[in-house]
Amino acid sequence: EKGGYDHFMLKEIFEQPQTIFDSLRGRLDAEQQHITLSGVDKIKDKLMEANRIIIVACGTSWHAGLLAEYVIEELCRINVEVEYASEFRYRNPIITDKDVIIAISQSGETADTLVALENAKKQGATIFGLVNVVGSSIARLSDAGAYTHAGPEIGVASTKAFTAQLAVLYLIALKVARDKQTIDQTLFNKLLADLAKVPQFVHDILEEQDAAIKAVALKYADARDFLYLGRGFNFPIALEGALKLKEISYIHAEGYPAAEMKHGPIALVDENLPVVFVATKDSYHEKIVSNIQEIKARKGKVIAVISQGDNIVAGLADDVMVVPQVHEVIAPLLSVVPLQLLSYYIGVHRGLDVDKPRNLAKSVTVE
Ligand code: F6R
């Protein structure tokens, strides 16, 4: 049942070229430069005149939501708020019938997310569900939606469901941007073309980087703490990398926007602290290079996710994990993959049950 892999988590990480492909299939047509998403068409009028989009989720799905905020605001010029479902449901939020809510949930059964949506629906908001489990409670409550086609996810820590969520969120953002004419045809085509290449690129990362990442994992498996830093589109990936490490290895890890490190976390840096930089080539690259130099100046150990051919960061970092270069908007879908593997190999090296981390449940149906 694990298809020859030692754990479901590893199997599911390696399934991602296929699951991302499945989530794009029949929806993304790079040649015809067209996106088909009937769920988006169904609420098109609402989306076109939406005051704002509110994204509601928990955990890893919340990280997908945070990235969606960056992408939707950039491409669609719609104001986006990202909410932890547990906070949103209790703080009497201001919701009107001009609000569109995107609910993100692998299981479709997370109690806080479900109740937050029920409340918002009563106040007239339109609910769009981005859910993996077909027919689940959140899917049924939604006015419209799109399924992620990741297949059943057995590993308690989410991997392939996360990348499927990102794939579909990109499609939603691109489709709305095209409908609203907030991006030009050239950028639209470029992003579509890069998105279409992602399954192959993820395949390449898994093939080419697996052994190197395993070696990096062994090197740092005894660390007490980790810091994960990223800027812009890669900031949500820093958060997700840190969460994955906590869950799987029980090592304390924190994710931060790279520039925030000066406002506190830099006090933690010494020769025992590994700092993971999500540092693929983008418009913030020079800035993140100087953040890396600041860590190195304090003797921190730098592990960096870099774009192929980035000799600058490769020269500064203690260890690198390399991903193909794509447009910066799409890059997070690649940069998360090495971080999944890093957590996996550290957890396995520490002798832990990576498929069923202690105290965690696959779907949190109680609050
Ligand atoms: C992390 C993880 C959890 C879930 C969260 C939301 O690896 O699995 O943080 O992402 O419990 O679950 P869903 O997406 O089912 O609503």
CSV table of C-alpha atoms and ligand atoms in Angstrom, one decimal:
chain,number,residue,atom,x,y,z
A,1,GLU,CA,0.0,0.0,0.0
A,2,LYS,CA,3.0,2.3,0.5
A,3,GLY,CA,4.0,1.5,-3.1
A,4,GLY,CA,7.5,0.5,-2.1
A,5,TYR,CA,8.2,3.6,0.0
A,6,ASP,CA,9.1,3.3,3.7
A,7,HIS,CA,6.4,5.7,4.7
A,8,PHE,CA,3.2,7.2,3.4
A,9,MET,CA,4.8,10.6,3.8
A,10,LEU,CA,7.6,9.8,1.4
A,11,LYS,CA,5.2,8.2,-1.0
A,12,GLU,CA,3.0,11.3,-1.0
A,13,ILE,CA,5.9,13.6,-1.4
A,14,PHE,CA,7.0,11.6,-4.5
A,15,GLU,CA,3.4,11.5,-5.8
A,16,GLN,CA,3.4,15.3,-6.2
A,17,PRO,CA,4.4,15.4,-9.9
A,18,GLN,CA,1.2,13.4,-10.6
A,19,THR,CA,-1.1,15.0,-8.0
A,20,ILE,CA,-0.2,18.5,-9.2
A,21,PHE,CA,-0.7,17.4,-12.7
A,22,ASP,CA,-4.1,16.0,-11.7
A,23,SER,CA,-5.1,19.3,-10.1
A,24,LEU,CA,-4.2,21.2,-13.3
A,25,ARG,CA,-5.6,18.6,-15.7
A,26,GLY,CA,-8.7,19.7,-17.7
A,27,ARG,CA,-8.3,23.2,-16.2
A,28,LEU,CA,-5.1,24.6,-17.5
A,29,ASP,CA,-4.6,24.8,-21.2
A,30,ALA,CA,-1.3,26.5,-21.8
A,31,GLU,CA,-1.5,26.1,-25.6
A,32,GLN,CA,-4.9,27.7,-25.9
A,33,GLN,CA,-4.0,30.1,-23.1
A,34,HIS,CA,-7.2,29.2,-21.2
A,35,ILE,CA,-8.3,28.2,-17.7
A,36,THR,CA,-11.5,26.3,-17.1
A,37,LEU,CA,-12.9,26.4,-13.6
A,38,SER,CA,-16.6,26.1,-13.5
A,39,GLY,CA,-16.7,26.9,-9.8
A,40,VAL,CA,-15.2,30.3,-10.5
A,41,ASP,CA,-17.5,30.9,-13.4
A,42,LYS,CA,-20.5,30.1,-11.1
A,43,ILE,CA,-19.6,33.0,-8.8
A,44,LYS,CA,-18.0,35.2,-11.5
A,45,ASP,CA,-20.3,38.2,-10.9
A,46,LYS,CA,-19.6,38.1,-7.1
A,47,LEU,CA,-15.9,37.9,-7.7
A,48,MET,CA,-15.9,40.7,-10.2
A,49,GLU,CA,-17.5,43.1,-7.8
A,50,ALA,CA,-16.1,41.7,-4.5
A,51,ASN,CA,-15.0,44.3,-2.0
A,52,ARG,CA,-12.5,41.8,-0.7
A,53,ILE,CA,-11.8,38.1,-0.5
A,54,ILE,CA,-11.5,36.5,2.9
A,55,ILE,CA,-9.5,33.3,3.1
A,56,VAL,CA,-10.4,31.0,6.0
A,57,ALA,CA,-8.3,28.0,6.9
A,58,CYS,CA,-6.1,26.3,9.6
A,59,GLY,CA,-2.6,25.0,9.7
A,60,THR,CA,-0.9,24.1,6.4
A,61,SER,CA,-4.1,25.1,4.5
A,62,TRP,CA,-3.7,28.6,6.1
A,63,HIS,CA,-0.2,28.8,4.7
A,64,ALA,CA,-1.7,28.1,1.2
A,65,GLY,CA,-4.1,30.9,2.0
A,66,LEU,CA,-1.3,33.3,2.9
A,67,LEU,CA,0.4,32.7,-0.4
A,68,ALA,CA,-2.9,33.1,-2.2
A,69,GLU,CA,-3.2,36.6,-0.5
A,70,TYR,CA,0.1,37.6,-2.1
A,71,VAL,CA,-0.8,36.1,-5.5
A,72,ILE,CA,-4.4,37.4,-5.7
A,73,GLU,CA,-3.5,40.9,-4.6
A,74,GLU,CA,-0.6,41.0,-7.0
A,75,LEU,CA,-2.5,39.6,-10.0
A,76,CYS,CA,-6.1,40.5,-9.4
A,77,ARG,CA,-5.8,43.7,-7.4
A,78,ILE,CA,-8.5,42.5,-5.0
A,79,ASN,CA,-8.0,43.1,-1.3
A,80,VAL,CA,-7.5,39.8,0.5
A,81,GLU,CA,-7.6,39.0,4.2
A,82,VAL,CA,-6.3,35.6,5.5
A,83,GLU,CA,-7.9,34.4,8.7
A,84,TYR,CA,-7.3,31.6,11.1
A,85,ALA,CA,-10.7,30.0,11.2
A,86,SER,CA,-10.5,29.6,15.0
A,87,GLU,CA,-10.1,33.4,15.5
A,88,PHE,CA,-12.4,34.4,12.7
A,89,ARG,CA,-15.3,32.5,14.1
A,90,TYR,CA,-15.2,34.0,17.5
A,91,ARG,CA,-14.3,37.7,17.0
A,92,ASN,CA,-17.5,38.9,15.4
A,93,PRO,CA,-16.0,39.8,12.1
A,94,ILE,CA,-17.5,42.3,9.7
A,95,ILE,CA,-19.0,40.4,6.8
A,96,THR,CA,-21.3,41.6,4.0
A,97,ASP,CA,-22.9,40.1,0.9
A,98,LYS,CA,-20.1,41.7,-1.1
A,99,ASP,CA,-17.5,39.4,0.5
A,100,VAL,CA,-16.3,36.3,-1.1
A,101,ILE,CA,-14.8,33.7,1.2
A,102,ILE,CA,-12.4,31.1,0.0
A,103,ALA,CA,-12.3,28.2,2.4
A,104,ILE,CA,-9.2,26.0,2.2
A,105,SER,CA,-9.3,22.5,3.7
A,106,GLN,CA,-7.8,19.2,2.8
A,107,SER,CA,-10.3,17.1,4.9
A,108,GLY,CA,-13.3,19.4,4.5
A,109,GLU,CA,-14.1,18.6,8.1
A,110,THR,CA,-12.0,20.9,10.2
A,111,ALA,CA,-14.5,22.1,12.9
A,112,ASP,CA,-13.3,25.7,13.2
A,113,THR,CA,-13.3,26.2,9.5
A,114,LEU,CA,-16.7,24.7,9.1
A,115,VAL,CA,-18.3,26.8,11.8
A,116,ALA,CA,-16.6,30.0,10.6
A,117,LEU,CA,-18.1,29.4,7.2
A,118,GLU,CA,-21.6,28.7,8.6
A,119,ASN,CA,-21.4,32.0,10.4
A,120,ALA,CA,-20.2,33.9,7.3
A,121,LYS,CA,-22.8,32.3,5.1
A,122,LYS,CA,-25.6,33.5,7.5
A,123,GLN,CA,-24.3,37.0,7.1
A,124,GLY,CA,-24.6,36.8,3.3
A,125,ALA,CA,-21.1,36.0,2.2
A,126,THR,CA,-20.5,33.8,-0.8
A,127,ILE,CA,-18.5,30.7,0.0
A,128,PHE,CA,-16.0,29.1,-2.4
A,129,GLY,CA,-14.6,25.8,-1.1
A,130,LEU,CA,-11.1,24.5,-2.0
A,131,VAL,CA,-11.3,21.1,-0.6
A,132,ASN,CA,-9.6,17.7,-1.2
A,133,VAL,CA,-12.2,15.3,0.2
A,134,VAL,CA,-15.1,15.0,-2.2
A,135,GLY,CA,-18.5,15.4,-0.6
A,136,SER,CA,-17.1,16.5,2.8
A,137,SER,CA,-18.9,19.0,5.0
A,138,ILE,CA,-17.1,22.1,3.8
A,139,ALA,CA,-17.6,21.0,0.2
A,140,ARG,CA,-21.3,20.6,0.8
A,141,LEU,CA,-21.7,23.9,2.5
A,142,SER,CA,-19.9,25.9,-0.2
A,143,ASP,CA,-21.8,27.9,-2.8
A,144,ALA,CA,-19.2,27.0,-5.4
A,145,GLY,CA,-15.8,25.4,-5.4
A,146,ALA,CA,-13.0,23.5,-6.9
A,147,TYR,CA,-11.6,20.2,-5.7
A,148,THR,CA,-7.9,19.6,-5.3
A,149,HIS,CA,-7.2,16.3,-6.9
A,150,ALA,CA,-4.5,15.1,-4.6
A,151,GLY,CA,-6.1,11.8,-3.8
A,152,PRO,CA,-6.3,10.4,-0.3
A,153,GLU,CA,-3.6,11.8,2.0
A,154,ILE,CA,-2.7,9.3,4.7
A,155,GLY,CA,0.4,11.0,6.2
A,156,VAL,CA,-0.9,13.2,9.0
A,157,ALA,CA,1.3,16.1,8.0
A,158,SER,CA,0.1,17.6,4.8
A,159,THR,CA,2.4,17.5,1.8
A,160,LYS,CA,0.7,16.7,-1.5
A,161,ALA,CA,-2.6,18.3,-0.4
A,162,PHE,CA,-0.7,21.5,0.1
A,163,THR,CA,0.9,21.6,-3.3
A,164,ALA,CA,-2.5,20.7,-4.9
A,165,GLN,CA,-4.0,23.6,-3.0
A,166,LEU,CA,-1.4,26.0,-4.4
A,167,ALA,CA,-1.8,24.7,-7.9
A,168,VAL,CA,-5.6,25.4,-7.9
A,169,LEU,CA,-5.1,28.7,-6.1
A,170,TYR,CA,-2.8,29.8,-8.9
A,171,LEU,CA,-5.5,28.8,-11.4
A,172,ILE,CA,-8.2,30.8,-9.5
A,173,ALA,CA,-6.0,33.9,-9.3
A,174,LEU,CA,-5.0,33.7,-13.0
A,175,LYS,CA,-8.5,33.2,-14.2
A,176,VAL,CA,-9.9,36.1,-12.1
A,177,ALA,CA,-7.0,38.3,-13.2
A,178,ARG,CA,-7.7,37.5,-16.8
A,179,ASP,CA,-11.4,38.1,-16.4
A,180,LYS,CA,-10.8,41.4,-14.6
A,181,GLN,CA,-8.0,42.4,-17.1
A,182,THR,CA,-5.6,43.2,-14.3
A,183,ILE,CA,-2.7,41.4,-16.0
A,184,ASP,CA,-1.7,41.5,-19.6
A,185,GLN,CA,-1.7,38.6,-22.0
A,186,THR,CA,2.1,38.2,-21.9
A,187,LEU,CA,2.3,37.8,-18.2
A,188,PHE,CA,-0.7,35.5,-18.2
A,189,ASN,CA,0.9,33.3,-20.8
A,190,LYS,CA,4.2,33.2,-19.0
A,191,LEU,CA,2.6,32.2,-15.7
A,192,LEU,CA,0.4,29.6,-17.4
A,193,ALA,CA,3.4,28.1,-19.2
A,194,ASP,CA,5.5,28.0,-15.9
A,195,LEU,CA,2.6,26.4,-14.0
A,196,ALA,CA,2.2,23.8,-16.7
A,197,LYS,CA,5.9,22.9,-16.2
A,198,VAL,CA,5.6,22.4,-12.5
A,199,PRO,CA,4.9,18.7,-12.5
A,200,GLN,CA,8.0,18.0,-14.5
A,201,PHE,CA,10.1,20.4,-12.4
A,202,VAL,CA,8.9,18.8,-9.1
A,203,HIS,CA,9.8,15.4,-10.6
A,204,ASP,CA,13.3,16.8,-11.4
A,205,ILE,CA,13.8,18.1,-7.9
A,206,LEU,CA,12.8,14.8,-6.4
A,207,GLU,CA,15.1,12.9,-8.7
A,208,GLU,CA,18.1,15.2,-8.5
A,209,GLN,CA,18.0,16.6,-4.9
A,210,ASP,CA,16.8,13.6,-2.8
A,211,ALA,CA,20.2,12.3,-1.9
A,212,ALA,CA,21.7,15.7,-1.2
A,213,ILE,CA,18.7,16.7,1.0
A,214,LYS,CA,19.1,13.5,2.9
A,215,ALA,CA,22.7,14.3,3.6
A,216,VAL,CA,21.8,17.8,4.8
A,217,ALA,CA,19.1,16.3,7.0
A,218,LEU,CA,21.6,14.0,8.7
A,219,LYS,CA,24.0,16.9,9.3
A,220,TYR,CA,21.5,19.0,11.2
A,221,ALA,CA,19.2,16.3,12.7
A,222,ASP,CA,20.5,16.9,16.2
A,223,ALA,CA,19.8,20.7,16.2
A,224,ARG,CA,17.6,22.0,19.0
A,225,ASP,CA,16.0,24.8,17.1
A,226,PHE,CA,15.6,25.9,13.4
A,227,LEU,CA,14.7,29.2,11.9
A,228,TYR,CA,13.1,29.4,8.5
A,229,LEU,CA,13.2,32.7,6.7
A,230,GLY,CA,11.7,33.9,3.4
A,231,ARG,CA,10.5,37.1,1.8
A,232,GLY,CA,7.6,37.9,-0.5
A,233,PHE,CA,6.1,34.9,-2.2
A,234,ASN,CA,8.4,32.6,-0.3
A,235,PHE,CA,7.5,33.9,3.1
A,236,PRO,CA,4.5,31.5,3.4
A,237,ILE,CA,6.8,28.7,2.4
A,238,ALA,CA,9.2,29.6,5.3
A,239,LEU,CA,6.2,29.2,7.7
A,240,GLU,CA,5.2,25.9,6.1
A,241,GLY,CA,8.8,24.6,6.2
A,242,ALA,CA,8.9,25.3,9.9
A,243,LEU,CA,5.6,23.7,10.6
A,244,LYS,CA,6.6,20.6,8.8
A,245,LEU,CA,9.8,20.3,10.8
A,246,LYS,CA,8.0,20.7,14.1
A,247,GLU,CA,5.4,18.1,13.3
A,248,ILE,CA,7.7,15.5,11.9
A,249,SER,CA,10.9,15.9,13.9
A,250,TYR,CA,9.7,17.6,17.2
A,251,ILE,CA,12.4,20.1,16.7
A,252,HIS,CA,11.4,23.6,17.6
A,253,ALA,CA,11.2,25.7,14.5
A,254,GLU,CA,10.0,29.1,13.6
A,255,GLY,CA,9.2,30.8,10.3
A,256,TYR,CA,9.6,34.5,9.9
A,257,PRO,CA,9.7,37.1,7.1
A,258,ALA,CA,13.5,37.3,6.5
A,259,ALA,CA,13.6,41.0,7.3
A,260,GLU,CA,11.8,40.5,10.6
A,261,MET,CA,14.8,38.6,12.0
A,262,LYS,CA,16.4,41.9,13.1
A,263,HIS,CA,13.4,42.6,15.3
A,264,GLY,CA,14.0,39.7,17.6
A,265,PRO,CA,14.9,36.2,16.3
A,266,ILE,CA,18.5,37.3,15.4
A,267,ALA,CA,19.2,37.0,19.2
A,268,LEU,CA,18.9,33.2,18.8
A,269,VAL,CA,21.7,33.0,16.2
A,270,ASP,CA,24.9,31.2,17.1
A,271,GLU,CA,27.0,28.4,15.6
A,272,ASN,CA,24.3,25.9,16.7
A,273,LEU,CA,21.4,27.4,14.9
A,274,PRO,CA,20.5,26.2,11.4
A,275,VAL,CA,18.7,28.9,9.5
A,276,VAL,CA,16.8,27.8,6.4
A,277,PHE,CA,16.5,30.5,3.8
A,278,VAL,CA,13.9,30.1,1.0
A,279,ALA,CA,16.0,32.2,-1.4
A,280,THR,CA,15.0,31.5,-5.0
A,281,LYS,CA,15.7,34.2,-7.5
A,282,ASP,CA,13.1,36.9,-7.3
A,283,SER,CA,12.7,40.7,-7.0
A,284,TYR,CA,13.9,40.5,-3.3
A,285,HIS,CA,17.0,38.5,-4.0
A,286,GLU,CA,19.5,41.1,-3.2
A,287,LYS,CA,17.8,41.8,0.1
A,288,ILE,CA,17.7,38.1,1.1
A,289,VAL,CA,21.4,37.8,0.2
A,290,SER,CA,22.2,40.5,2.8
A,291,ASN,CA,20.0,38.7,5.3
A,292,ILE,CA,22.1,35.6,4.7
A,293,GLN,CA,25.3,37.6,5.2
A,294,GLU,CA,24.0,38.8,8.5
A,295,ILE,CA,23.4,35.3,9.7
A,296,LYS,CA,26.8,34.2,8.5
A,297,ALA,CA,28.5,37.1,10.3
A,298,ARG,CA,27.0,35.7,13.5
A,299,LYS,CA,28.2,32.2,12.7
A,300,GLY,CA,24.8,30.8,12.1
A,301,LYS,CA,24.5,27.8,9.8
A,302,VAL,CA,22.8,28.6,6.5
A,303,ILE,CA,20.8,26.1,4.5
A,304,ALA,CA,19.3,27.7,1.4
A,305,VAL,CA,16.7,26.7,-1.2
A,306,ILE,CA,18.1,28.4,-4.3
A,307,SER,CA,17.4,28.6,-8.0
A,308,GLN,CA,19.6,26.7,-10.3
A,309,GLY,CA,22.7,28.6,-11.2
A,310,ASP,CA,22.6,31.0,-8.2
A,311,ASN,CA,26.3,31.1,-7.4
A,312,ILE,CA,26.0,34.0,-5.0
A,313,VAL,CA,23.9,32.2,-2.4
A,314,ALA,CA,25.6,28.9,-3.2
A,315,GLY,CA,28.9,30.6,-2.2
A,316,LEU,CA,27.5,32.0,1.1
A,317,ALA,CA,25.4,29.1,2.3
A,318,ASP,CA,26.7,26.0,4.2
A,319,ASP,CA,24.3,23.8,2.3
A,320,VAL,CA,22.0,24.3,-0.6
A,321,MET,CA,18.9,22.6,-2.1
A,322,VAL,CA,18.5,23.5,-5.7
A,323,VAL,CA,15.2,24.0,-7.6
A,324,PRO,CA,14.6,25.0,-11.3
A,325,GLN,CA,14.0,28.7,-11.9
A,326,VAL,CA,10.4,29.8,-12.7
A,327,HIS,CA,8.6,33.1,-12.4
A,328,GLU,CA,8.7,34.3,-8.8
A,329,VAL,CA,4.9,34.0,-8.4
A,330,ILE,CA,5.1,30.3,-9.2
A,331,ALA,CA,8.4,29.6,-7.4
A,332,PRO,CA,6.8,28.6,-4.0
A,333,LEU,CA,5.3,25.5,-5.5
A,334,LEU,CA,8.8,24.3,-6.1
A,335,SER,CA,10.6,25.7,-3.1
A,336,VAL,CA,8.4,23.8,-0.6
A,337,VAL,CA,9.4,20.4,-2.0
A,338,PRO,CA,12.9,20.3,-0.6
A,339,LEU,CA,11.6,21.4,2.8
A,340,GLN,CA,9.2,18.5,2.9
A,341,LEU,CA,12.0,16.1,2.2
A,342,LEU,CA,14.3,17.8,4.8
A,343,SER,CA,11.7,17.3,7.5
A,344,TYR,CA,11.0,13.8,6.5
A,345,TYR,CA,14.6,12.7,6.6
A,346,ILE,CA,15.3,14.5,9.9
A,347,GLY,CA,12.2,12.8,11.5
A,348,VAL,CA,13.2,9.4,10.2
A,349,HIS,CA,16.8,9.8,11.4
A,350,ARG,CA,15.5,10.7,14.8
A,351,GLY,CA,13.5,7.4,14.8
A,352,LEU,CA,10.1,9.0,14.8
A,353,ASP,CA,6.7,7.9,13.4
A,354,VAL,CA,6.6,10.4,10.6
A,355,ASP,CA,3.3,9.2,9.3
A,356,LYS,CA,1.6,9.7,12.7
A,357,PRO,CA,3.3,12.3,14.7
A,358,ARG,CA,2.4,12.3,18.4
A,359,ASN,CA,-0.6,14.3,19.5
A,360,LEU,CA,-1.8,15.1,16.0
A,361,ALA,CA,-4.9,14.0,14.2
A,362,LYS,CA,-5.5,14.0,10.4
A,363,SER,CA,-8.6,16.0,10.7
A,364,VAL,CA,-9.4,18.2,13.7
A,365,THR,CA,-13.1,17.8,14.1
A,366,VAL,CA,-13.2,19.2,17.6
A,367,GLU,CA,-12.2,22.8,18.4
B,1,F6R,C1,-0.2,20.2,8.9
B,1,F6R,C2,-1.5,19.8,8.9
B,1,F6R,C3,-2.6,20.6,9.6
B,1,F6R,C4,-3.8,20.8,8.7
B,1,F6R,C5,-4.9,21.6,9.4
B,1,F6R,C6,-6.0,21.9,8.5
B,1,F6R,O1,0.7,19.3,8.2
B,1,F6R,O2,-1.9,18.8,8.4
B,1,F6R,O3,-2.0,21.8,10.0
B,1,F6R,O4,-3.3,21.6,7.6
B,1,F6R,O5,-5.3,20.8,10.5
B,1,F6R,O6,-6.6,20.8,8.0
B,1,F6R,P1,-7.6,20.8,6.8
B,1,F6R,O7,-6.8,21.3,5.6
B,1,F6R,O8,-8.1,19.4,6.6
B,1,F6R,O9,-8.7,21.7,7.1
